[in-house]
Amino acid sequence: MNEKEMYQALKQKLERVVPDVELRYKAGLAVEINRLKKEKNAVILGHNYMEPALFYSIPDFVGDSLELSRKAAQTDKDIIIFCGVKFMAETAKILNPTKTVLIPSDKAGCSLAESITADDVRALKARFPGVPVVTYVNTYADVKAESDICCTSGNAAAVVQSLKADTIIFLPDEYLARNVAKETGKHIIIPTSLLSPHFRNSQLDANENNDEQKWGDERGAMICWRGRCEVHEKFTVQDIQNVRAQFPEVVILAHPECSPEVTAASDFSGSTSAMIRYVQETKAPQYLILTECSMGDNIAAANPDKDMLRLCAVRCPHMNQITLEDTLESLKQTRYIVEVPEEIRMRAFKAVQRMIAIG
Ligand code: 13P
Ligand code: SF4
């Protein structure tokens, strides 16, 4: 596709959501990226949160964390460029040690991945010996290496159920843990004495059982951490009530990294791809997506007959680091190469592979 064709294709898809001048400029970058991608035998994986012009121009595959992990595991290309955040690119490397895995920015972190260390997981395992550890893929490789199995927002309940264990350590997203606990009939314990002072001092739910001394009497517990997604923790039940008051027909979708109160007040909760499918398959005229705001634009572009309300939209500052300009430089300069030490990779691989086998 030449620059003119790329511009026309982007215009057709995005003219309602992206200014024309931006589309003209980005079409040129996208064509150059696609040319280099072919020349270097690379594949580009793009997370659903990528900005619209990037999302609709350069990825060979787009999807949620689970779908992109599967694509990363299957590729036969020499280079994988991950247009997403660091933990996603690391997962691709864990699954493909012989490939060169690149991330366009070295600043694309994640508040959940930053919330827990491998030492924290070792301390939890020492405190609760023999209890299986499930970690969300939004963690770094050394944390995955301490885990029995990983999960994503798309399979978290299925992973927990697959373990057939009475008690489970589920890390590090407190809200995802609470949503999954509700779905799987477990109750939450937060081992406060193991949390860093920052987390320990935060407001505790009055109904929480935080008393570790009672451990041993407890059954059916999900022991969780106090990690939060800095985007999804911002959405409130009040936001939902305000929108429903103004738009009574609206269908509200929330990512499971939102609080259980927010997911309960919504009409649907699921992974980023599950939310995309839900809008495609639902006939309602108006939607509010409580997740990263670029995804709202991407869904709006794919569903011109439906109105996507952009109220309470929040952009993830980490996903926002990934641009067409940096992706082009990444291909030109073979930067930033994602490495995982082999000893850590092998242990993390077991946890990721076990998850992928479940679905
Ligand atoms: P998904 O796995 O649902 O794509 O979510 C990834 C993520 O980082 C959500 O904030
Ligand atoms: Fe991490 Fe939240 Fe950004 Fe997803 S949206 S990458 S969980 S900070």
mmCIF file of C-alpha atoms and ligand atoms in Angstrom:
data_model
loop_
_atom_site.group_PDB
_atom_site.id
_atom_site.type_symbol
_atom_site.label_atom_id
_atom_site.label_comp_id
_atom_site.label_asym_id
_atom_site.label_seq_id
_atom_site.Cartn_x
_atom_site.Cartn_y
_atom_site.Cartn_z
ATOM 1 C CA MET A 1 0.000 0.000 0.000
ATOM 2 C CA ASN A 2 1.466 3.412 -0.950
ATOM 3 C CA GLU A 3 1.080 6.589 1.133
ATOM 4 C CA LYS A 4 -2.002 7.792 -0.751
ATOM 5 C CA GLU A 5 -3.748 4.433 -0.345
ATOM 6 C CA MET A 6 -2.820 4.309 3.341
ATOM 7 C CA TYR A 7 -4.197 7.815 3.879
ATOM 8 C CA GLN A 8 -7.448 6.868 2.100
ATOM 9 C CA ALA A 9 -7.780 3.686 4.169
ATOM 10 C CA LEU A 10 -7.168 5.558 7.443
ATOM 11 C CA LYS A 11 -9.528 8.361 6.416
ATOM 12 C CA GLN A 12 -12.311 5.918 5.630
ATOM 13 C CA LYS A 13 -11.953 4.286 9.049
ATOM 14 C CA LEU A 14 -11.005 7.209 11.269
ATOM 15 C CA GLU A 15 -12.321 10.474 9.842
ATOM 16 C CA ARG A 16 -14.853 10.732 12.674
ATOM 17 C CA VAL A 17 -12.249 10.308 15.408
ATOM 18 C CA VAL A 18 -8.871 11.643 14.146
ATOM 19 C CA PRO A 19 -8.178 15.069 12.523
ATOM 20 C CA ASP A 20 -7.311 14.928 8.821
ATOM 21 C CA VAL A 21 -3.911 16.590 9.217
ATOM 22 C CA GLU A 22 -2.888 13.878 11.684
ATOM 23 C CA LEU A 23 -4.041 11.116 9.323
ATOM 24 C CA ARG A 24 -2.008 12.571 6.418
ATOM 25 C CA TYR A 25 1.144 12.735 8.542
ATOM 26 C CA LYS A 26 0.714 9.293 10.110
ATOM 27 C CA ALA A 27 -0.061 7.588 6.781
ATOM 28 C CA GLY A 28 3.524 8.328 5.654
ATOM 29 C CA LEU A 29 5.015 6.895 8.836
ATOM 30 C CA ALA A 30 2.828 3.793 8.636
ATOM 31 C CA VAL A 31 3.875 3.044 5.042
ATOM 32 C CA GLU A 32 7.566 3.304 5.957
ATOM 33 C CA ILE A 33 7.061 1.036 8.983
ATOM 34 C CA ASN A 34 5.244 -1.581 6.897
ATOM 35 C CA ARG A 35 8.026 -1.498 4.264
ATOM 36 C CA LEU A 36 10.762 -1.988 6.880
ATOM 37 C CA LYS A 37 8.710 -4.638 8.668
ATOM 38 C CA LYS A 38 8.693 -6.744 5.504
ATOM 39 C CA GLU A 39 12.371 -6.107 4.779
ATOM 40 C CA LYS A 40 13.402 -7.184 8.281
ATOM 41 C CA ASN A 41 10.996 -10.151 8.496
ATOM 42 C CA ALA A 42 9.248 -8.681 11.546
ATOM 43 C CA VAL A 43 5.752 -9.096 12.949
ATOM 44 C CA ILE A 44 3.973 -6.264 14.776
ATOM 45 C CA LEU A 45 1.611 -7.105 17.631
ATOM 46 C CA GLY A 46 -0.651 -4.242 18.733
ATOM 47 C CA HIS A 47 -2.608 -4.114 21.965
ATOM 48 C CA ASN A 48 -6.220 -2.895 21.818
ATOM 49 C CA TYR A 49 -5.131 0.289 23.657
ATOM 50 C CA MET A 50 -2.950 1.577 20.814
ATOM 51 C CA GLU A 51 -3.915 4.982 19.442
ATOM 52 C CA PRO A 52 -6.307 4.743 16.446
ATOM 53 C CA ALA A 53 -3.934 5.606 13.559
ATOM 54 C CA LEU A 54 -1.371 3.075 14.789
ATOM 55 C CA PHE A 55 -4.006 0.456 15.665
ATOM 56 C CA TYR A 56 -5.496 0.552 12.146
ATOM 57 C CA SER A 57 -2.278 0.735 10.108
ATOM 58 C CA ILE A 58 0.747 -1.328 11.177
ATOM 59 C CA PRO A 59 -0.101 -4.329 13.434
ATOM 60 C CA ASP A 60 -0.295 -7.773 11.855
ATOM 61 C CA PHE A 61 -2.387 -8.776 14.851
ATOM 62 C CA VAL A 62 -4.323 -6.737 17.396
ATOM 63 C CA GLY A 63 -5.904 -8.083 20.554
ATOM 64 C CA ASP A 64 -5.950 -8.363 24.323
ATOM 65 C CA SER A 65 -3.052 -9.674 26.410
ATOM 66 C CA LEU A 66 -4.099 -13.307 26.068
ATOM 67 C CA GLU A 67 -4.647 -13.202 22.297
ATOM 68 C CA LEU A 68 -1.325 -11.444 21.740
ATOM 69 C CA SER A 69 0.513 -13.979 23.950
ATOM 70 C CA ARG A 70 -0.898 -16.708 21.729
ATOM 71 C CA LYS A 71 0.155 -14.875 18.558
ATOM 72 C CA ALA A 72 3.629 -14.290 20.003
ATOM 73 C CA ALA A 73 3.942 -18.026 20.732
ATOM 74 C CA GLN A 74 2.984 -18.935 17.137
ATOM 75 C CA THR A 75 5.069 -16.523 15.048
ATOM 76 C CA ASP A 76 7.833 -17.688 12.700
ATOM 77 C CA LYS A 77 9.183 -14.159 12.050
ATOM 78 C CA ASP A 78 12.707 -13.148 13.165
ATOM 79 C CA ILE A 79 11.625 -9.998 15.011
ATOM 80 C CA ILE A 80 8.564 -9.342 17.172
ATOM 81 C CA ILE A 81 7.740 -5.664 17.707
ATOM 82 C CA PHE A 82 5.360 -5.317 20.602
ATOM 83 C CA CYS A 83 3.215 -2.184 20.459
ATOM 84 C CA GLY A 84 2.076 -2.477 24.049
ATOM 85 C CA VAL A 85 3.731 -2.191 27.457
ATOM 86 C CA LYS A 86 6.874 -3.830 28.808
ATOM 87 C CA PHE A 87 5.277 -6.770 30.603
ATOM 88 C CA MET A 88 3.574 -7.768 27.330
ATOM 89 C CA ALA A 89 6.840 -7.616 25.378
ATOM 90 C CA GLU A 90 8.540 -9.647 28.120
ATOM 91 C CA THR A 91 5.819 -12.293 27.824
ATOM 92 C CA ALA A 92 6.552 -12.515 24.085
ATOM 93 C CA LYS A 93 10.259 -13.008 24.885
ATOM 94 C CA ILE A 94 9.464 -15.634 27.531
ATOM 95 C CA LEU A 95 7.579 -17.577 24.853
ATOM 96 C CA ASN A 96 10.142 -16.943 22.083
ATOM 97 C CA PRO A 97 13.686 -16.906 23.486
ATOM 98 C CA THR A 98 15.329 -17.228 20.059
ATOM 99 C CA LYS A 99 13.531 -14.240 18.507
ATOM 100 C CA THR A 100 14.485 -10.594 18.797
ATOM 101 C CA VAL A 101 11.675 -8.888 20.731
ATOM 102 C CA LEU A 102 11.504 -5.088 20.491
ATOM 103 C CA ILE A 103 9.407 -2.514 22.324
ATOM 104 C CA PRO A 104 9.246 0.957 20.703
ATOM 105 C CA SER A 105 9.638 2.839 24.027
ATOM 106 C CA ASP A 106 11.601 1.947 27.153
ATOM 107 C CA LYS A 107 9.168 4.039 29.223
ATOM 108 C CA ALA A 108 6.065 1.888 28.728
ATOM 109 C CA GLY A 109 5.624 0.463 32.238
ATOM 110 C CA CYS A 110 2.452 -0.408 34.167
ATOM 111 C CA SER A 111 1.333 0.528 37.694
ATOM 112 C CA LEU A 112 0.291 -3.074 38.371
ATOM 113 C CA ALA A 113 3.635 -4.525 37.280
ATOM 114 C CA GLU A 114 5.424 -1.936 39.453
ATOM 115 C CA SER A 115 3.330 -2.824 42.522
ATOM 116 C CA ILE A 116 5.004 -6.136 43.362
ATOM 117 C CA THR A 117 8.500 -7.666 43.360
ATOM 118 C CA ALA A 118 9.787 -11.233 43.261
ATOM 119 C CA ASP A 119 10.839 -10.763 46.933
ATOM 120 C CA ASP A 120 7.223 -9.915 47.809
ATOM 121 C CA VAL A 121 6.040 -13.159 46.192
ATOM 122 C CA ARG A 122 8.712 -15.184 48.014
ATOM 123 C CA ALA A 123 7.579 -13.614 51.312
ATOM 124 C CA LEU A 124 3.955 -14.539 50.572
ATOM 125 C CA LYS A 125 4.926 -18.115 49.720
ATOM 126 C CA ALA A 126 6.874 -18.374 52.978
ATOM 127 C CA ARG A 127 3.888 -16.990 54.899
ATOM 128 C CA PHE A 128 1.374 -19.301 53.173
ATOM 129 C CA PRO A 129 3.351 -22.452 52.297
ATOM 130 C CA GLY A 130 1.869 -24.800 49.706
ATOM 131 C CA VAL A 131 -0.798 -22.328 48.538
ATOM 132 C CA PRO A 132 -0.765 -22.050 44.707
ATOM 133 C CA VAL A 133 0.247 -18.663 43.294
ATOM 134 C CA VAL A 134 -1.661 -17.148 40.354
ATOM 135 C CA THR A 135 -0.169 -13.971 38.905
ATOM 136 C CA TYR A 136 -1.798 -11.639 36.452
ATOM 137 C CA VAL A 137 0.305 -11.239 33.289
ATOM 138 C CA ASN A 138 0.611 -7.536 34.220
ATOM 139 C CA THR A 139 3.803 -8.408 36.156
ATOM 140 C CA TYR A 140 7.490 -8.590 35.265
ATOM 141 C CA ALA A 141 9.245 -11.841 34.378
ATOM 142 C CA ASP A 142 10.891 -12.368 37.790
ATOM 143 C CA VAL A 143 7.456 -12.211 39.468
ATOM 144 C CA LYS A 144 6.006 -14.658 36.928
ATOM 145 C CA ALA A 145 8.983 -16.951 37.662
ATOM 146 C CA GLU A 146 7.839 -17.233 41.302
ATOM 147 C CA SER A 147 4.307 -18.223 40.246
ATOM 148 C CA ASP A 148 2.567 -21.517 39.547
ATOM 149 C CA ILE A 149 0.415 -20.128 36.776
ATOM 150 C CA CYS A 150 -0.378 -16.795 35.096
ATOM 151 C CA CYS A 151 -3.745 -15.416 34.065
ATOM 152 C CA THR A 152 -5.107 -12.509 32.064
ATOM 153 C CA SER A 153 -8.363 -10.614 32.420
ATOM 154 C CA GLY A 154 -9.720 -12.963 29.739
ATOM 155 C CA ASN A 155 -9.179 -16.212 31.637
ATOM 156 C CA ALA A 156 -8.655 -15.327 35.330
ATOM 157 C CA ALA A 157 -11.718 -17.168 36.686
ATOM 158 C CA ALA A 158 -11.015 -20.236 34.494
ATOM 159 C CA VAL A 159 -7.405 -20.323 35.732
ATOM 160 C CA VAL A 160 -8.497 -20.116 39.384
ATOM 161 C CA GLN A 161 -11.100 -22.847 38.873
ATOM 162 C CA SER A 162 -8.585 -25.064 37.049
ATOM 163 C CA LEU A 163 -6.439 -25.243 40.187
ATOM 164 C CA LYS A 164 -9.237 -26.869 42.209
ATOM 165 C CA ALA A 165 -7.576 -25.383 45.312
ATOM 166 C CA ASP A 166 -9.396 -24.187 48.390
ATOM 167 C CA THR A 167 -7.090 -21.239 48.954
ATOM 168 C CA ILE A 168 -5.193 -19.283 46.322
ATOM 169 C CA ILE A 169 -2.659 -16.487 46.265
ATOM 170 C CA PHE A 170 -3.766 -14.100 43.502
ATOM 171 C CA LEU A 171 -1.433 -11.220 42.580
ATOM 172 C CA PRO A 172 -1.075 -8.262 42.257
ATOM 173 C CA ASP A 173 -4.353 -6.570 41.206
ATOM 174 C CA GLU A 174 -6.657 -6.179 44.201
ATOM 175 C CA TYR A 175 -9.684 -5.268 42.099
ATOM 176 C CA LEU A 176 -9.253 -8.100 39.617
ATOM 177 C CA ALA A 177 -8.856 -10.435 42.624
ATOM 178 C CA ARG A 178 -12.073 -9.120 44.165
ATOM 179 C CA ASN A 179 -13.953 -9.513 40.869
ATOM 180 C CA VAL A 180 -12.636 -13.064 40.397
ATOM 181 C CA ALA A 181 -13.301 -13.948 44.051
ATOM 182 C CA LYS A 182 -16.924 -12.931 43.552
ATOM 183 C CA GLU A 183 -17.183 -15.056 40.418
ATOM 184 C CA THR A 184 -15.536 -18.118 41.976
ATOM 185 C CA GLY A 185 -17.172 -17.906 45.414
ATOM 186 C CA LYS A 186 -14.040 -17.050 47.383
ATOM 187 C CA HIS A 187 -13.397 -14.362 49.970
ATOM 188 C CA ILE A 188 -10.480 -11.955 50.136
ATOM 189 C CA ILE A 189 -7.621 -11.798 52.613
ATOM 190 C CA ILE A 190 -5.016 -9.044 52.337
ATOM 191 C CA PRO A 191 -1.878 -9.923 54.321
ATOM 192 C CA THR A 192 -1.285 -6.348 55.426
ATOM 193 C CA SER A 193 1.927 -6.978 57.346
ATOM 194 C CA LEU A 194 3.635 -8.067 54.103
ATOM 195 C CA LEU A 195 2.609 -4.954 52.193
ATOM 196 C CA SER A 196 4.966 -2.026 51.781
ATOM 197 C CA PRO A 197 4.074 0.929 54.094
ATOM 198 C CA HIS A 198 2.554 2.802 51.134
ATOM 199 C CA PHE A 199 -0.039 0.052 50.595
ATOM 200 C CA ARG A 200 -0.463 -0.785 54.278
ATOM 201 C CA ASN A 201 -1.641 2.713 55.154
ATOM 202 C CA SER A 202 -4.282 2.903 52.444
ATOM 203 C CA GLN A 203 -7.932 2.778 53.413
ATOM 204 C CA LEU A 204 -9.161 -0.751 54.199
ATOM 205 C CA ASP A 205 -12.626 -2.040 53.546
ATOM 206 C CA ALA A 206 -14.386 -2.527 56.895
ATOM 207 C CA ASN A 207 -15.585 -5.984 55.840
ATOM 208 C CA GLU A 208 -12.160 -7.241 54.900
ATOM 209 C CA ASN A 209 -10.561 -10.002 56.863
ATOM 210 C CA ASN A 210 -7.030 -8.727 57.295
ATOM 211 C CA ASP A 211 -6.171 -10.618 60.445
ATOM 212 C CA GLU A 212 -3.448 -13.030 59.492
ATOM 213 C CA GLN A 213 -3.493 -14.613 62.951
ATOM 214 C CA LYS A 214 -6.763 -16.235 61.970
ATOM 215 C CA TRP A 215 -5.020 -17.963 59.106
ATOM 216 C CA GLY A 216 -5.494 -21.725 59.365
ATOM 217 C CA ASP A 217 -9.158 -21.341 60.283
ATOM 218 C CA GLU A 218 -9.848 -19.763 56.928
ATOM 219 C CA ARG A 219 -11.168 -21.767 53.993
ATOM 220 C CA GLY A 220 -12.015 -20.639 50.478
ATOM 221 C CA ALA A 221 -9.773 -17.583 50.678
ATOM 222 C CA MET A 222 -8.119 -15.631 47.926
ATOM 223 C CA ILE A 223 -5.008 -13.991 49.324
ATOM 224 C CA CYS A 224 -4.367 -10.886 47.308
ATOM 225 C CA TRP A 225 -2.134 -7.837 47.019
ATOM 226 C CA ARG A 226 -2.891 -4.151 46.924
ATOM 227 C CA GLY A 227 -1.835 -3.435 43.319
ATOM 228 C CA ARG A 228 -4.109 -1.143 41.335
ATOM 229 C CA CYS A 229 -4.307 -0.057 37.731
ATOM 230 C CA GLU A 230 -3.875 3.712 37.806
ATOM 231 C CA VAL A 231 -6.375 4.044 34.935
ATOM 232 C CA HIS A 232 -9.191 1.742 36.029
ATOM 233 C CA GLU A 233 -9.141 2.711 39.708
ATOM 234 C CA LYS A 234 -10.324 6.189 38.651
ATOM 235 C CA PHE A 235 -13.798 5.053 37.538
ATOM 236 C CA THR A 236 -16.526 5.322 40.165
ATOM 237 C CA VAL A 237 -20.124 4.217 40.661
ATOM 238 C CA GLN A 238 -21.009 7.922 40.712
ATOM 239 C CA ASP A 239 -19.658 8.225 37.124
ATOM 240 C CA ILE A 240 -22.007 5.416 36.110
ATOM 241 C CA GLN A 241 -25.014 6.939 37.887
ATOM 242 C CA ASN A 242 -24.377 10.329 36.252
ATOM 243 C CA VAL A 243 -24.174 8.797 32.785
ATOM 244 C CA ARG A 244 -27.254 6.617 33.268
ATOM 245 C CA ALA A 245 -29.222 9.675 34.455
ATOM 246 C CA GLN A 246 -28.318 11.552 31.262
ATOM 247 C CA PHE A 247 -28.454 8.611 28.826
ATOM 248 C CA PRO A 248 -31.000 6.059 30.089
ATOM 249 C CA GLU A 249 -30.399 3.697 27.127
ATOM 250 C CA VAL A 250 -26.626 3.526 27.559
ATOM 251 C CA VAL A 251 -24.899 0.139 27.832
ATOM 252 C CA ILE A 252 -21.920 0.333 30.196
ATOM 253 C CA LEU A 253 -18.874 -1.928 29.924
ATOM 254 C CA ALA A 254 -16.094 -2.061 32.524
ATOM 255 C CA HIS A 255 -12.723 -3.810 32.512
ATOM 256 C CA PRO A 256 -12.278 -6.180 35.505
ATOM 257 C CA GLU A 257 -9.396 -3.982 36.747
ATOM 258 C CA CYS A 258 -12.200 -1.604 37.855
ATOM 259 C CA SER A 259 -13.477 -1.956 41.429
ATOM 260 C CA PRO A 260 -16.131 -4.660 42.058
ATOM 261 C CA GLU A 261 -18.619 -1.885 42.821
ATOM 262 C CA VAL A 262 -18.039 -0.420 39.344
ATOM 263 C CA THR A 263 -18.209 -3.793 37.547
ATOM 264 C CA ALA A 264 -21.415 -4.619 39.472
ATOM 265 C CA ALA A 265 -23.002 -1.322 38.390
ATOM 266 C CA SER A 266 -22.033 -1.970 34.750
ATOM 267 C CA ASP A 267 -23.855 -4.112 32.183
ATOM 268 C CA PHE A 268 -20.819 -6.147 31.151
ATOM 269 C CA SER A 269 -17.279 -6.759 32.368
ATOM 270 C CA GLY A 270 -14.563 -8.508 30.388
ATOM 271 C CA SER A 271 -11.129 -8.294 28.803
ATOM 272 C CA THR A 272 -10.457 -5.557 26.250
ATOM 273 C CA SER A 273 -11.276 -7.921 23.361
ATOM 274 C CA ALA A 274 -14.383 -9.243 25.136
ATOM 275 C CA MET A 275 -15.648 -5.645 25.417
ATOM 276 C CA ILE A 276 -14.970 -5.030 21.711
ATOM 277 C CA ARG A 277 -16.922 -8.172 20.796
ATOM 278 C CA TYR A 278 -19.764 -7.231 23.151
ATOM 279 C CA VAL A 279 -20.274 -3.858 21.426
ATOM 280 C CA GLN A 280 -20.127 -5.511 17.992
ATOM 281 C CA GLU A 281 -22.739 -8.083 18.971
ATOM 282 C CA THR A 282 -25.127 -5.771 20.870
ATOM 283 C CA LYS A 283 -27.857 -3.726 19.219
ATOM 284 C CA ALA A 284 -28.041 -0.772 21.669
ATOM 285 C CA PRO A 285 -27.420 2.736 20.231
ATOM 286 C CA GLN A 286 -25.122 4.113 22.990
ATOM 287 C CA TYR A 287 -22.167 2.690 24.937
ATOM 288 C CA LEU A 288 -19.806 3.818 27.657
ATOM 289 C CA ILE A 289 -16.528 1.910 27.936
ATOM 290 C CA LEU A 290 -14.850 2.216 31.336
ATOM 291 C CA THR A 291 -11.298 1.552 30.220
ATOM 292 C CA GLU A 292 -8.405 3.225 28.404
ATOM 293 C CA CYS A 293 -9.828 5.956 26.140
ATOM 294 C CA SER A 294 -8.023 5.090 22.887
ATOM 295 C CA MET A 295 -9.905 1.822 22.859
ATOM 296 C CA GLY A 296 -13.160 3.801 22.879
ATOM 297 C CA ASP A 297 -11.933 5.572 19.717
ATOM 298 C CA ASN A 298 -10.958 2.261 18.098
ATOM 299 C CA ILE A 299 -14.384 0.788 18.833
ATOM 300 C CA ALA A 300 -16.122 3.962 17.622
ATOM 301 C CA ALA A 301 -14.230 3.697 14.329
ATOM 302 C CA ALA A 302 -15.289 0.069 13.853
ATOM 303 C CA ASN A 303 -18.942 0.754 14.759
ATOM 304 C CA PRO A 304 -19.996 3.965 12.969
ATOM 305 C CA ASP A 305 -23.671 3.189 13.568
ATOM 306 C CA LYS A 306 -23.209 3.249 17.376
ATOM 307 C CA ASP A 307 -22.438 6.150 19.710
ATOM 308 C CA MET A 308 -19.505 5.705 22.085
ATOM 309 C CA LEU A 309 -19.772 8.135 24.995
ATOM 310 C CA ARG A 310 -16.291 9.356 25.869
ATOM 311 C CA LEU A 311 -17.183 10.521 29.402
ATOM 312 C CA CYS A 312 -14.682 9.620 32.134
ATOM 313 C CA ALA A 313 -12.152 8.552 29.491
ATOM 314 C CA VAL A 314 -8.604 8.137 30.804
ATOM 315 C CA ARG A 315 -5.494 7.507 28.689
ATOM 316 C CA CYS A 316 -2.952 5.032 30.077
ATOM 317 C CA PRO A 317 0.303 7.036 30.323
ATOM 318 C CA HIS A 318 2.314 3.882 29.604
ATOM 319 C CA MET A 319 0.432 2.737 26.506
ATOM 320 C CA ASN A 320 0.595 6.376 25.388
ATOM 321 C CA GLN A 321 4.399 6.048 25.083
ATOM 322 C CA ILE A 322 4.010 3.826 22.026
ATOM 323 C CA THR A 323 3.906 5.976 18.883
ATOM 324 C CA LEU A 324 4.344 5.437 15.144
ATOM 325 C CA GLU A 325 7.514 7.567 15.282
ATOM 326 C CA ASP A 326 9.097 5.369 17.952
ATOM 327 C CA THR A 327 7.966 2.191 16.204
ATOM 328 C CA LEU A 328 9.760 3.359 13.064
ATOM 329 C CA GLU A 329 12.928 4.111 15.058
ATOM 330 C CA SER A 330 12.593 0.747 16.786
ATOM 331 C CA LEU A 331 12.709 -1.014 13.393
ATOM 332 C CA LYS A 332 15.473 1.201 12.004
ATOM 333 C CA GLN A 333 17.742 0.936 15.036
ATOM 334 C CA THR A 334 16.641 -2.484 16.358
ATOM 335 C CA ARG A 335 15.780 -0.871 19.688
ATOM 336 C CA TYR A 336 14.684 -1.428 22.513
ATOM 337 C CA ILE A 337 15.634 -5.082 22.754
ATOM 338 C CA VAL A 338 13.716 -6.965 25.464
ATOM 339 C CA GLU A 339 15.855 -9.464 27.374
ATOM 340 C CA VAL A 340 14.904 -11.913 30.116
ATOM 341 C CA PRO A 341 17.700 -13.839 31.919
ATOM 342 C CA GLU A 342 17.426 -17.510 30.921
ATOM 343 C CA GLU A 343 17.104 -18.849 34.469
ATOM 344 C CA ILE A 344 14.132 -16.529 35.121
ATOM 345 C CA ARG A 345 12.685 -17.079 31.646
ATOM 346 C CA MET A 346 12.538 -20.863 32.040
ATOM 347 C CA ARG A 347 10.564 -20.630 35.292
ATOM 348 C CA ALA A 348 8.297 -17.867 33.980
ATOM 349 C CA PHE A 349 7.717 -19.903 30.800
ATOM 350 C CA LYS A 350 6.160 -22.734 32.832
ATOM 351 C CA ALA A 351 3.641 -20.336 34.424
ATOM 352 C CA VAL A 352 2.754 -18.645 31.105
ATOM 353 C CA GLN A 353 2.609 -21.913 29.159
ATOM 354 C CA ARG A 354 0.358 -23.493 31.787
ATOM 355 C CA MET A 355 -2.021 -20.539 31.370
ATOM 356 C CA ILE A 356 -2.016 -20.736 27.570
ATOM 357 C CA ALA A 357 -2.835 -24.448 27.766
ATOM 358 C CA ILE A 358 -5.978 -23.625 29.766
ATOM 359 C CA GLY A 359 -7.283 -21.107 27.262
HETATM 360 P P1 13P B 1 -6.449 -7.047 28.519
HETATM 361 O O1 13P B 1 -5.696 -8.303 28.829
HETATM 362 O O2 13P B 1 -7.900 -7.161 28.846
HETATM 363 O O3 13P B 1 -6.171 -6.620 27.123
HETATM 364 O O4 13P B 1 -5.933 -5.903 29.513
HETATM 365 C C1 13P B 1 -4.611 -5.468 29.572
HETATM 366 C C2 13P B 1 -4.467 -4.263 30.377
HETATM 367 O O5 13P B 1 -3.391 -3.793 30.648
HETATM 368 C C3 13P B 1 -5.689 -3.628 30.846
HETATM 369 O O6 13P B 1 -5.392 -2.447 31.480
HETATM 370 FE FE1 SF4 B 2 -1.120 -1.130 33.338
HETATM 371 FE FE2 SF4 B 2 -3.484 0.013 33.775
HETATM 372 FE FE3 SF4 B 2 -1.957 0.865 31.758
HETATM 373 FE FE4 SF4 B 2 -3.167 -1.543 31.629
HETATM 374 S S1 SF4 B 2 -4.132 0.461 31.680
HETATM 375 S S2 SF4 B 2 -1.022 -1.086 31.102
HETATM 376 S S3 SF4 B 2 -3.046 -2.191 33.783
HETATM 377 S S4 SF4 B 2 -1.464 0.990 33.957
#
